[in-house]
Short mmCIF file of C-alpha atoms in Angstrom, two decimals:
data_model
loop_
_atom_site.label_atom_id
_atom_site.label_comp_id
_atom_site.label_asym_id
_atom_site.label_seq_id
_atom_site.Cartn_x
_atom_site.Cartn_y
_atom_site.Cartn_z
CA MET U 1 41.97 -68.85 -130.39
CA VAL U 2 39.73 -69.35 -127.38
CA GLU U 3 37.90 -66.05 -127.85
CA GLN U 4 36.21 -67.36 -131.00
CA TYR U 5 34.38 -69.93 -128.85
CA GLU U 6 33.28 -67.49 -126.15
CA LYS U 7 29.81 -66.78 -127.56
CA GLN U 8 29.17 -70.50 -127.81
CA PHE U 9 30.19 -70.94 -124.16
CA LEU U 10 27.82 -68.15 -123.11
CA ASP U 11 24.93 -69.41 -125.23
CA PHE U 12 25.33 -72.93 -123.82
CA ILE U 13 25.47 -71.92 -120.18
CA SER U 14 22.56 -69.50 -120.69
CA SER U 15 20.35 -72.32 -121.92
CA GLU U 16 21.57 -75.24 -119.82
CA MET U 17 22.22 -74.11 -116.27
CA LYS U 18 19.47 -74.49 -113.69
CA GLN U 19 19.49 -71.14 -112.00
CA ASP U 20 18.99 -70.45 -108.34
CA LEU U 21 19.26 -67.18 -106.46
CA ALA U 22 23.01 -67.48 -105.93
CA HIS U 23 23.97 -69.30 -109.11
CA ASP U 24 22.45 -67.32 -111.96
CA LEU U 25 23.92 -66.15 -115.24
CA ASN U 26 25.31 -63.02 -113.59
CA HIS U 27 27.28 -65.26 -111.21
CA VAL U 28 28.84 -67.00 -114.21
CA LYS U 29 29.69 -63.69 -115.85
CA ARG U 30 31.36 -62.42 -112.66
CA VAL U 31 33.37 -65.63 -112.30
CA VAL U 32 34.49 -65.33 -115.93
CA LYS U 33 35.51 -61.69 -115.41
CA THR U 34 37.51 -62.52 -112.29
CA ALA U 35 39.04 -65.63 -113.87
CA LYS U 36 40.23 -63.62 -116.87
CA GLU U 37 41.87 -61.10 -114.54
CA LEU U 38 43.56 -63.79 -112.46
CA CYS U 39 44.64 -65.62 -115.60
CA ALA U 40 46.35 -62.53 -117.00
CA ILE U 41 48.16 -61.72 -113.75
CA GLU U 42 49.14 -65.29 -112.84
CA GLY U 43 50.15 -66.32 -116.37
CA ALA U 44 47.75 -69.25 -116.80
CA LYS U 45 46.35 -70.78 -119.98
CA LEU U 46 43.19 -68.95 -121.01
CA GLU U 47 42.34 -71.90 -123.26
CA VAL U 48 41.63 -73.89 -120.09
CA VAL U 49 40.44 -71.18 -117.74
CA LEU U 50 37.82 -69.58 -119.99
CA PRO U 51 35.72 -72.64 -120.86
CA ALA U 52 35.97 -73.94 -117.29
CA ALA U 53 34.84 -70.59 -115.88
CA TYR U 54 31.90 -70.38 -118.24
CA LEU U 55 30.79 -73.99 -117.84
CA HIS U 56 31.53 -74.70 -114.17
CA ASP U 57 27.85 -74.50 -113.15
CA CYS U 58 26.29 -76.14 -116.21
CA PHE U 59 24.85 -78.68 -113.78
CA SER U 60 24.16 -78.32 -110.07
CA PHE U 61 22.03 -80.13 -107.53
CA PRO U 62 20.03 -77.86 -105.17
CA LYS U 63 21.91 -76.55 -102.14
CA ASN U 64 20.43 -79.04 -99.67
CA HIS U 65 20.43 -82.04 -102.02
CA PRO U 66 22.19 -85.14 -100.59
CA ASP U 67 24.27 -85.49 -103.77
CA ARG U 68 25.34 -81.82 -103.86
CA ALA U 69 29.03 -82.79 -103.68
CA LYS U 70 28.70 -84.70 -106.97
CA SER U 71 27.48 -81.65 -108.91
CA SER U 72 30.84 -80.53 -110.24
CA GLU U 73 31.74 -83.98 -111.58
CA ILE U 74 28.43 -84.20 -113.44
CA ALA U 75 28.94 -80.64 -114.72
CA ALA U 76 32.43 -81.54 -115.92
CA GLU U 77 31.18 -84.50 -117.96
CA LYS U 78 28.38 -82.41 -119.42
CA ALA U 79 30.85 -79.65 -120.32
CA LEU U 80 33.19 -82.15 -121.93
CA ARG U 81 30.46 -83.48 -124.19
CA PHE U 82 29.68 -79.92 -125.24
CA LEU U 83 33.34 -79.15 -125.99
CA VAL U 84 33.53 -82.24 -128.17
CA ASP U 85 30.35 -81.23 -130.01
CA ILE U 86 31.68 -77.76 -130.88
CA GLY U 87 35.09 -79.05 -131.87
CA TYR U 88 37.03 -77.39 -129.08
CA PRO U 89 40.71 -78.47 -129.22
CA SER U 90 40.99 -81.84 -127.50
CA GLN U 91 44.36 -81.13 -125.86
CA TYR U 92 42.56 -78.88 -123.36
CA HIS U 93 39.63 -81.17 -122.53
CA GLN U 94 41.00 -82.99 -119.49
CA ALA U 95 42.44 -79.81 -117.98
CA VAL U 96 39.05 -78.12 -118.35
CA ARG U 97 37.36 -81.16 -116.83
CA HIS U 98 39.66 -81.10 -113.80
CA ALA U 99 39.20 -77.35 -113.31
CA ILE U 100 35.41 -77.74 -113.26
CA ILE U 101 35.51 -80.66 -110.82
CA ALA U 102 37.95 -78.90 -108.48
CA HIS U 103 36.10 -75.57 -108.37
CA SER U 104 33.43 -76.92 -106.03
CA PHE U 105 33.65 -76.24 -102.29
CA SER U 106 31.49 -79.24 -101.42
CA ALA U 107 33.44 -81.63 -103.68
CA ASN U 108 36.62 -80.91 -101.67
CA VAL U 109 38.97 -81.69 -104.59
CA THR U 110 42.44 -80.15 -104.55
CA PRO U 111 43.18 -78.20 -107.76
CA GLU U 112 46.32 -79.68 -109.33
CA THR U 113 46.97 -77.05 -112.01
CA LEU U 114 47.27 -73.27 -111.99
CA GLU U 115 44.23 -73.08 -114.24
CA ALA U 116 42.13 -75.12 -111.81
CA GLN U 117 43.36 -72.95 -108.94
CA ILE U 118 42.22 -69.84 -110.80
CA VAL U 119 38.74 -71.18 -111.53
CA GLN U 120 38.34 -72.24 -107.90
CA ASP U 121 39.59 -68.87 -106.67
CA ALA U 122 37.31 -66.93 -109.02
CA ASP U 123 34.27 -68.91 -107.91
CA ARG U 124 35.06 -68.48 -104.20
CA LEU U 125 35.79 -64.78 -104.53
CA ASP U 126 32.20 -64.37 -105.73
CA ALA U 127 31.05 -65.55 -102.30
CA LEU U 128 32.86 -62.62 -100.65
CA GLY U 129 32.47 -58.85 -100.57
CA ALA U 130 29.30 -56.93 -101.44
CA ILE U 131 28.10 -59.62 -103.84
CA GLY U 132 28.88 -62.30 -101.27
CA ILE U 133 26.68 -60.63 -98.67
CA ALA U 134 23.83 -60.25 -101.15
CA ARG U 135 24.08 -63.86 -102.31
CA CYS U 136 24.16 -65.15 -98.73
CA ILE U 137 21.02 -63.23 -97.79
CA LEU U 138 19.19 -64.28 -100.97
CA VAL U 139 19.89 -67.97 -100.43
CA SER U 140 19.04 -67.84 -96.73
CA ALA U 141 15.78 -66.04 -97.45
CA ALA U 142 14.83 -68.72 -99.97
CA LEU U 143 15.53 -71.35 -97.32
CA GLN U 144 13.48 -69.35 -94.80
CA VAL U 145 16.43 -68.85 -92.48
CA ASP U 146 16.33 -65.99 -89.96
CA LEU U 147 18.80 -63.15 -90.46
CA TYR U 148 20.40 -63.38 -87.00
CA ASN U 149 20.04 -64.70 -83.46
CA SER U 150 18.66 -61.84 -81.39
CA GLU U 151 20.38 -63.01 -78.20
CA ASP U 152 23.84 -63.52 -79.67
CA PRO U 153 23.90 -62.35 -83.33
CA PHE U 154 27.66 -62.71 -83.79
CA CYS U 155 28.25 -66.09 -82.17
CA ASN U 156 30.20 -64.75 -79.20
CA SER U 157 29.04 -67.45 -76.80
CA ARG U 158 27.40 -70.09 -78.97
CA GLU U 159 28.32 -72.33 -81.86
CA ALA U 160 27.46 -70.88 -85.28
CA ASP U 161 24.47 -72.56 -86.96
CA ASP U 162 23.89 -71.36 -90.52
CA LYS U 163 20.89 -73.63 -90.91
CA GLN U 164 19.12 -71.36 -88.44
CA TYR U 165 20.70 -67.92 -89.00
CA THR U 166 22.07 -66.14 -92.07
CA VAL U 167 24.79 -64.21 -90.26
CA ASP U 168 26.14 -67.48 -88.87
CA HIS U 169 27.14 -68.50 -92.42
CA PHE U 170 29.79 -65.78 -92.30
CA TYR U 171 31.42 -67.70 -89.46
CA THR U 172 30.85 -71.28 -90.64
CA LYS U 173 32.16 -70.72 -94.17
CA LEU U 174 32.58 -67.26 -95.69
CA PHE U 175 35.26 -65.87 -93.37
CA ARG U 176 37.27 -69.06 -93.88
CA LEU U 177 37.39 -68.78 -97.65
CA VAL U 178 40.36 -66.39 -97.57
CA GLU U 179 42.46 -69.24 -96.17
CA SER U 180 41.51 -71.50 -99.07
CA MET U 181 42.58 -69.15 -101.87
CA GLN U 182 45.20 -70.73 -104.10
CA THR U 183 46.81 -67.84 -105.97
CA LYS U 184 48.61 -64.83 -104.54
CA THR U 185 46.37 -62.42 -106.43
CA ALA U 186 43.20 -64.05 -105.11
CA LYS U 187 44.51 -64.06 -101.54
CA ILE U 188 44.97 -60.27 -101.67
CA GLU U 189 41.50 -59.70 -103.12
CA ALA U 190 39.87 -62.13 -100.69
CA LYS U 191 41.33 -60.25 -97.72
CA LYS U 192 39.87 -56.98 -99.02
CA ARG U 193 36.46 -58.49 -99.55
CA THR U 194 36.49 -60.22 -96.16
CA GLU U 195 37.34 -56.95 -94.40
CA PHE U 196 34.37 -55.33 -96.14
CA MET U 197 32.12 -58.11 -94.85
CA LYS U 198 33.44 -57.63 -91.32
CA SER U 199 32.68 -53.91 -91.56
CA TYR U 200 29.14 -54.84 -92.60
CA LEU U 201 28.74 -56.91 -89.45
CA THR U 202 30.14 -54.04 -87.39
CA GLN U 203 27.51 -51.72 -88.83
CA LEU U 204 24.81 -54.35 -88.31
CA GLY U 205 25.81 -54.55 -84.68
CA HIS U 206 25.44 -50.77 -84.30
CA GLU U 207 21.92 -51.03 -85.67
CA ILE U 208 20.61 -54.02 -83.70
CA LEU U 209 22.40 -54.01 -80.34
CA ASP U 210 21.63 -51.79 -77.37
#
Protein backbone atom coordinates (compact mmCIF):
# COMPACT_ATOMS: atom_id res chain seq x y z
CA MET A 1 0.00 0.00 0.00
CA VAL A 2 2.58 2.56 1.08
CA GLU A 3 4.59 2.29 -2.14
CA GLN A 4 1.78 3.97 -4.10
CA TYR A 5 2.38 7.15 -2.08
CA GLU A 6 6.17 7.16 -2.45
CA LYS A 7 6.33 9.51 -5.45
CA GLN A 8 4.11 11.98 -3.62
CA PHE A 9 6.43 11.85 -0.60
CA LEU A 10 9.45 12.51 -2.83
CA ASP A 11 7.76 15.31 -4.76
CA PHE A 12 6.69 17.02 -1.54
CA ILE A 13 10.07 16.87 0.16
CA SER A 14 11.79 17.98 -3.06
CA SER A 15 9.71 21.15 -3.16
CA GLU A 16 9.34 21.94 0.53
CA MET A 17 12.59 21.29 2.35
CA LYS A 18 15.02 24.16 2.83
CA GLN A 19 18.29 22.61 1.83
CA ASP A 20 21.65 23.17 3.43
CA LEU A 21 24.95 21.48 2.69
CA ALA A 22 24.28 18.57 5.04
CA HIS A 23 20.52 18.28 4.66
CA ASP A 24 19.85 18.12 0.94
CA LEU A 25 17.65 15.83 -1.09
CA ASN A 26 20.42 13.24 -1.32
CA HIS A 27 20.48 13.09 2.48
CA VAL A 28 16.76 12.28 2.47
CA LYS A 29 17.23 9.60 -0.18
CA ARG A 30 20.04 7.97 1.83
CA VAL A 31 17.95 8.02 5.01
CA VAL A 32 15.05 6.43 3.13
CA LYS A 33 17.35 3.73 1.70
CA THR A 34 18.79 2.91 5.12
CA ALA A 35 15.38 3.05 6.80
CA LYS A 36 13.95 0.58 4.29
CA GLU A 37 16.83 -1.80 4.97
CA LEU A 38 16.47 -1.52 8.74
CA CYS A 39 12.70 -1.90 8.46
CA ALA A 40 13.02 -5.16 6.52
CA ILE A 41 15.57 -6.65 8.91
CA GLU A 42 13.95 -5.47 12.15
CA GLY A 43 10.38 -6.26 11.09
CA ALA A 44 8.90 -2.77 11.46
CA LYS A 45 5.87 -1.23 9.76
CA LEU A 46 6.91 0.32 6.46
CA GLU A 47 3.65 2.28 6.46
CA VAL A 48 5.10 4.35 9.31
CA VAL A 49 8.80 4.25 8.51
CA LEU A 50 8.62 5.30 4.86
CA PRO A 51 6.66 8.56 5.18
CA ALA A 52 8.60 9.52 8.31
CA ALA A 53 11.92 8.90 6.57
CA TYR A 54 10.93 10.93 3.54
CA LEU A 55 9.39 13.82 5.48
CA HIS A 56 11.63 14.08 8.55
CA ASP A 57 13.42 17.20 7.26
CA CYS A 58 10.47 18.95 5.62
CA PHE A 59 11.20 21.83 7.99
CA SER A 60 14.44 22.73 9.72
CA PHE A 61 15.87 25.82 11.37
CA PRO A 62 19.50 26.63 10.46
CA LYS A 63 22.16 24.78 12.44
CA ASN A 64 22.97 27.68 14.78
CA HIS A 65 19.39 28.92 15.17
CA PRO A 66 18.26 29.28 18.83
CA ASP A 67 15.10 27.27 18.09
CA ARG A 68 16.92 24.44 16.30
CA ALA A 69 15.60 21.87 18.80
CA LYS A 70 12.02 22.69 17.78
CA SER A 71 12.60 21.85 14.11
CA SER A 72 11.43 18.26 14.24
CA GLU A 73 8.15 19.13 15.98
CA ILE A 74 7.37 21.77 13.34
CA ALA A 75 8.34 19.30 10.61
CA ALA A 76 6.05 16.67 12.12
CA GLU A 77 3.04 19.00 12.07
CA LYS A 78 3.81 20.05 8.52
CA ALA A 79 4.13 16.41 7.46
CA LEU A 80 0.86 15.53 9.16
CA ARG A 81 -1.01 18.21 7.25
CA PHE A 82 0.45 16.85 4.02
CA LEU A 83 -0.56 13.27 4.86
CA VAL A 84 -4.10 14.43 5.51
CA ASP A 85 -4.17 16.32 2.20
CA ILE A 86 -3.13 13.26 0.17
CA GLY A 87 -5.47 10.93 2.02
CA TYR A 88 -2.80 8.82 3.67
CA PRO A 89 -4.43 6.28 6.04
CA SER A 90 -5.14 8.05 9.32
CA GLN A 91 -4.26 5.08 11.54
CA TYR A 92 -0.58 5.75 10.82
CA HIS A 93 -0.58 9.53 11.32
CA GLN A 94 0.38 9.75 14.99
CA ALA A 95 3.07 7.07 14.66
CA VAL A 96 4.59 8.98 11.74
CA ARG A 97 4.39 12.21 13.73
CA HIS A 98 6.22 10.67 16.68
CA ALA A 99 8.90 9.15 14.45
CA ILE A 100 9.62 12.54 12.88
CA ILE A 101 9.78 14.33 16.23
CA ALA A 102 12.03 11.68 17.78
CA HIS A 103 14.51 11.50 14.90
CA SER A 104 16.17 14.76 15.87
CA PHE A 105 19.41 14.74 17.87
CA SER A 106 18.84 18.25 19.21
CA ALA A 107 15.23 17.55 20.24
CA ASN A 108 16.44 14.79 22.58
CA VAL A 109 13.16 12.82 22.40
CA THR A 110 13.26 9.10 23.17
CA PRO A 111 11.74 7.01 20.35
CA GLU A 112 8.91 4.94 21.82
CA THR A 113 8.22 2.64 18.86
CA LEU A 114 10.37 0.41 16.69
CA GLU A 115 9.48 2.55 13.70
CA ALA A 116 10.67 5.72 15.44
CA GLN A 117 13.86 3.94 16.46
CA ILE A 118 14.52 3.01 12.85
CA VAL A 119 14.01 6.54 11.52
CA GLN A 120 16.29 7.93 14.22
CA ASP A 121 18.92 5.28 13.52
CA ALA A 122 18.78 5.85 9.75
CA ASP A 123 19.22 9.59 10.18
CA ARG A 124 22.14 9.22 12.60
CA LEU A 125 23.88 6.61 10.46
CA ASP A 126 24.06 9.24 7.73
CA ALA A 127 26.29 11.30 10.01
CA LEU A 128 28.85 8.47 10.10
CA GLY A 129 31.22 6.83 7.64
CA ALA A 130 32.43 8.36 4.37
CA ILE A 131 29.29 10.45 3.97
CA GLY A 132 29.52 11.56 7.59
CA ILE A 133 33.04 12.89 7.09
CA ALA A 134 32.03 14.74 3.94
CA ARG A 135 28.95 16.27 5.56
CA CYS A 136 30.94 17.36 8.61
CA ILE A 137 33.55 19.13 6.48
CA LEU A 138 30.92 20.78 4.27
CA VAL A 139 29.00 22.20 7.23
CA SER A 140 32.15 23.36 9.01
CA ALA A 141 33.43 25.05 5.87
CA ALA A 142 30.14 26.91 5.50
CA LEU A 143 30.47 28.07 9.10
CA GLN A 144 34.09 29.08 8.43
CA VAL A 145 35.47 26.66 11.00
CA ASP A 146 39.12 25.60 10.74
CA LEU A 147 39.80 21.96 9.88
CA TYR A 148 41.96 21.22 12.94
CA ASN A 149 44.01 22.69 15.77
CA SER A 150 47.62 22.63 14.61
CA GLU A 151 49.00 22.25 18.14
CA ASP A 152 46.73 19.41 19.24
CA PRO A 153 44.57 18.24 16.29
CA PHE A 154 43.09 15.20 18.05
CA CYS A 155 42.23 16.71 21.43
CA ASN A 156 44.84 14.78 23.38
CA SER A 157 45.40 17.50 25.97
CA ARG A 158 42.57 19.97 25.46
CA GLU A 159 38.79 19.97 25.50
CA ALA A 160 37.20 19.47 22.08
CA ASP A 161 35.64 22.62 20.61
CA ASP A 162 33.72 21.99 17.39
CA LYS A 163 32.81 25.65 17.08
CA GLN A 164 36.48 26.28 16.35
CA TYR A 165 37.68 23.07 14.65
CA THR A 166 36.02 20.56 12.32
CA VAL A 167 37.90 17.51 13.59
CA ASP A 168 36.74 18.29 17.11
CA HIS A 169 33.15 17.50 16.03
CA PHE A 170 34.20 13.86 15.72
CA TYR A 171 34.88 13.89 19.46
CA THR A 172 32.01 16.09 20.66
CA LYS A 173 29.29 14.21 18.77
CA LEU A 174 30.04 11.83 15.90
CA PHE A 175 32.01 9.17 17.79
CA ARG A 176 29.26 9.09 20.42
CA LEU A 177 26.48 8.31 17.97
CA VAL A 178 27.23 4.59 17.99
CA GLU A 179 26.14 4.51 21.64
CA SER A 180 22.79 6.09 20.78
CA MET A 181 21.75 3.58 18.12
CA GLN A 182 18.47 1.90 18.99
CA THR A 183 18.33 -1.23 16.84
CA LYS A 184 20.77 -4.13 16.74
CA THR A 185 21.26 -3.77 13.00
CA ALA A 186 22.09 -0.07 13.27
CA LYS A 187 24.53 -0.68 16.12
CA ILE A 188 26.53 -3.07 13.93
CA GLU A 189 26.58 -0.65 10.99
CA ALA A 190 27.43 2.32 13.20
CA LYS A 191 30.48 0.52 14.59
CA LYS A 192 31.74 -0.16 11.05
CA ARG A 193 31.27 3.43 10.00
CA THR A 194 32.87 4.78 13.18
CA GLU A 195 35.94 2.59 12.66
CA PHE A 196 36.26 4.00 9.14
CA MET A 197 36.17 7.52 10.55
CA LYS A 198 38.86 6.64 13.09
CA SER A 199 41.03 5.30 10.27
CA TYR A 200 40.54 8.62 8.48
CA LEU A 201 41.86 10.48 11.50
CA THR A 202 44.80 8.08 11.69
CA GLN A 203 45.68 8.86 8.09
CA LEU A 204 45.18 12.58 8.71
CA GLY A 205 47.64 12.34 11.57
CA HIS A 206 50.23 10.73 9.30
CA GLU A 207 49.87 13.63 6.89
CA ILE A 208 49.95 16.57 9.32
CA LEU A 209 52.13 15.52 12.26
CA ASP A 210 55.91 15.41 12.35
